[in-house]
Amino acid sequence: MSTSFDPKDPNYAERVSNSFKRQKVMATLNAKLESVAPGEVEISFPYHEDFTQQHGFIHAGISSTILDSACGYAAFSLMPADAAVLSIEFKTNLLSPAKGEKFIAKATVIKPGKTITVTEAKLFAVSGESIKLIASMNGTMMAVFDRPAITQ
């Protein structure tokens, strides 16, 4: 991963990692934060039949969840140290049935802003040596400041 963004917080990677560790849904999915760079994040999770829909594919809600988290953390990596992040909008395109041994979400910031950041992400299914694009997301994230109920 490589971007040309400068993070506002020199400890961005630690802040992203600490926030990720507190996200219980990521723990439920056995998700792993694979990499963090300014404006870019990669998250993986293994196949588990508990995450499937009636045809045995990973449920669209699970795909959207992992893509949303990846987009949020890509945006969060560029935010100031006193900011928290929330999603305000996203659109998921399901491109192929989500079947694989492992899934990798790669998110990138398209346009960072003071309050609003636009992101995109792709979800790949991995089966052996095969890697297939199965979903994509466009997301809009908001930097949140001075709200006691919403912390980093």
Short mmCIF file of C-alpha atoms in Angstrom, two decimals:
data_model
loop_
_atom_site.label_atom_id
_atom_site.label_comp_id
_atom_site.label_asym_id
_atom_site.label_seq_id
_atom_site.Cartn_x
_atom_site.Cartn_y
_atom_site.Cartn_z
CA MET A 1 0.00 0.00 0.00
CA SER A 2 1.21 3.49 -0.71
CA THR A 3 -0.49 6.83 -0.47
CA SER A 4 0.57 10.43 -0.64
CA PHE A 5 -1.43 11.50 2.42
CA ASP A 6 0.13 13.00 5.53
CA PRO A 7 -1.53 11.89 8.76
CA LYS A 8 -2.46 14.64 11.22
CA ASP A 9 -1.54 12.36 14.13
CA PRO A 10 1.96 10.81 14.11
CA ASN A 11 0.54 7.96 16.23
CA TYR A 12 -2.23 7.20 13.71
CA ALA A 13 -1.37 3.49 13.33
CA GLU A 14 -1.50 2.86 17.08
CA ARG A 15 -4.76 4.82 17.36
CA VAL A 16 -6.35 2.80 14.53
CA SER A 17 -5.12 -0.46 16.04
CA ASN A 18 -6.42 0.39 19.52
CA SER A 19 -9.83 1.36 18.14
CA PHE A 20 -9.97 -1.80 16.03
CA LYS A 21 -9.27 -3.95 19.11
CA ARG A 22 -12.29 -2.41 20.87
CA GLN A 23 -14.68 -3.16 17.99
CA LYS A 24 -16.51 -6.28 19.15
CA VAL A 25 -18.00 -7.04 15.74
CA MET A 26 -14.48 -7.41 14.33
CA ALA A 27 -13.68 -9.87 17.14
CA THR A 28 -16.88 -11.79 16.33
CA LEU A 29 -15.72 -12.10 12.71
CA ASN A 30 -12.21 -13.10 13.84
CA ALA A 31 -11.04 -10.16 11.75
CA LYS A 32 -7.42 -9.08 11.72
CA LEU A 33 -6.06 -5.63 11.01
CA GLU A 34 -3.43 -6.60 8.44
CA SER A 35 -1.96 -3.19 7.64
CA VAL A 36 -2.40 0.52 8.24
CA ALA A 37 -0.84 3.33 6.22
CA PRO A 38 -1.92 6.97 5.93
CA GLY A 39 -5.31 6.78 4.18
CA GLU A 40 -5.18 3.00 3.65
CA VAL A 41 -6.25 -0.02 5.67
CA GLU A 42 -6.40 -3.76 5.04
CA ILE A 43 -8.56 -6.08 7.15
CA SER A 44 -8.97 -9.85 6.73
CA PHE A 45 -11.33 -12.45 8.16
CA PRO A 46 -11.66 -16.21 7.69
CA TYR A 47 -14.66 -18.04 6.27
CA HIS A 48 -17.03 -19.36 8.89
CA GLU A 49 -20.38 -20.99 8.11
CA ASP A 50 -22.05 -18.86 10.84
CA PHE A 51 -21.51 -15.83 8.55
CA THR A 52 -23.33 -17.33 5.56
CA GLN A 53 -26.74 -16.86 4.02
CA GLN A 54 -29.03 -19.67 2.81
CA HIS A 55 -26.85 -20.57 -0.22
CA GLY A 56 -23.61 -20.86 1.75
CA PHE A 57 -22.12 -17.54 0.62
CA ILE A 58 -20.90 -14.93 3.11
CA HIS A 59 -23.93 -12.76 3.86
CA ALA A 60 -24.05 -9.32 2.21
CA GLY A 61 -24.36 -7.75 5.65
CA ILE A 62 -21.04 -9.30 6.70
CA SER A 63 -19.37 -8.09 3.50
CA SER A 64 -20.75 -4.59 4.08
CA THR A 65 -19.65 -4.66 7.73
CA ILE A 66 -16.01 -5.46 6.95
CA LEU A 67 -15.91 -2.93 4.08
CA ASP A 68 -17.45 -0.23 6.31
CA SER A 69 -14.85 -0.84 9.01
CA ALA A 70 -12.02 -0.74 6.49
CA CYS A 71 -13.31 2.54 5.03
CA GLY A 72 -13.78 4.03 8.49
CA TYR A 73 -10.29 3.15 9.63
CA ALA A 74 -8.72 4.40 6.38
CA ALA A 75 -10.41 7.76 7.04
CA PHE A 76 -9.58 7.63 10.77
CA SER A 77 -5.87 7.22 9.95
CA LEU A 78 -5.83 10.77 8.55
CA MET A 79 -7.87 12.44 11.29
CA PRO A 80 -6.46 14.51 14.16
CA ALA A 81 -5.68 12.76 17.46
CA ASP A 82 -8.79 14.21 19.14
CA ALA A 83 -11.21 12.95 16.45
CA ALA A 84 -13.45 9.90 16.42
CA VAL A 85 -14.98 8.53 13.21
CA LEU A 86 -18.51 7.59 12.17
CA SER A 87 -19.92 6.41 8.85
CA ILE A 88 -22.53 8.72 7.40
CA GLU A 89 -23.19 6.98 4.09
CA PHE A 90 -22.05 4.00 2.05
CA LYS A 91 -23.00 2.02 -1.01
CA THR A 92 -22.00 -1.60 -1.49
CA ASN A 93 -21.81 -3.33 -4.86
CA LEU A 94 -21.96 -7.12 -4.61
CA LEU A 95 -20.03 -8.26 -7.66
CA SER A 96 -19.82 -12.02 -7.17
CA PRO A 97 -20.96 -14.63 -4.64
CA ALA A 98 -18.82 -14.37 -1.51
CA LYS A 99 -17.23 -17.80 -1.41
CA GLY A 100 -13.70 -18.35 -0.19
CA GLU A 101 -11.42 -19.52 2.59
CA LYS A 102 -10.46 -16.00 3.61
CA PHE A 103 -11.63 -12.49 2.77
CA ILE A 104 -9.54 -9.33 2.50
CA ALA A 105 -10.93 -5.79 2.55
CA LYS A 106 -8.67 -3.03 1.20
CA ALA A 107 -9.81 0.55 1.75
CA THR A 108 -8.37 3.82 0.50
CA VAL A 109 -9.20 7.45 1.12
CA ILE A 110 -10.24 9.20 -2.07
CA LYS A 111 -10.64 12.72 -0.65
CA PRO A 112 -9.86 13.64 2.95
CA GLY A 113 -11.55 16.67 4.46
CA LYS A 114 -11.66 18.54 7.74
CA THR A 115 -14.99 16.91 8.66
CA ILE A 116 -16.03 14.65 5.77
CA THR A 117 -13.79 12.04 4.11
CA VAL A 118 -14.68 10.05 1.01
CA THR A 119 -13.38 6.48 0.79
CA GLU A 120 -13.54 3.38 -1.36
CA ALA A 121 -12.90 -0.27 -0.58
CA LYS A 122 -12.72 -3.61 -2.32
CA LEU A 123 -13.40 -7.04 -0.84
CA PHE A 124 -11.51 -10.04 -2.19
CA ALA A 125 -12.20 -13.74 -1.66
CA VAL A 126 -9.12 -15.94 -1.33
CA SER A 127 -9.26 -19.66 -2.15
CA GLY A 128 -5.86 -21.31 -2.32
CA GLU A 129 -3.86 -19.26 -4.83
CA SER A 130 -6.98 -17.68 -6.34
CA ILE A 131 -7.95 -14.10 -5.40
CA LYS A 132 -11.27 -12.77 -6.68
CA LEU A 133 -12.88 -9.33 -6.33
CA ILE A 134 -16.35 -9.94 -4.86
CA ALA A 135 -17.58 -6.55 -3.59
CA SER A 136 -16.80 -2.87 -3.54
CA MET A 137 -17.91 0.07 -1.42
CA ASN A 138 -17.96 3.83 -1.68
CA GLY A 139 -18.20 5.39 1.75
CA THR A 140 -18.42 8.78 3.39
CA MET A 141 -16.99 9.14 6.88
CA MET A 142 -17.30 11.96 9.39
CA ALA A 143 -14.74 13.20 11.90
CA VAL A 144 -16.47 13.64 15.26
CA PHE A 145 -15.18 16.10 17.86
CA ASP A 146 -16.23 17.02 21.39
CA ARG A 147 -18.96 14.41 21.86
CA PRO A 148 -18.44 12.59 25.16
CA ALA A 149 -20.54 9.58 24.07
CA ILE A 150 -18.40 9.08 20.95
CA THR A 151 -14.76 8.41 21.71
CA GLN A 152 -11.80 7.19 19.71
#
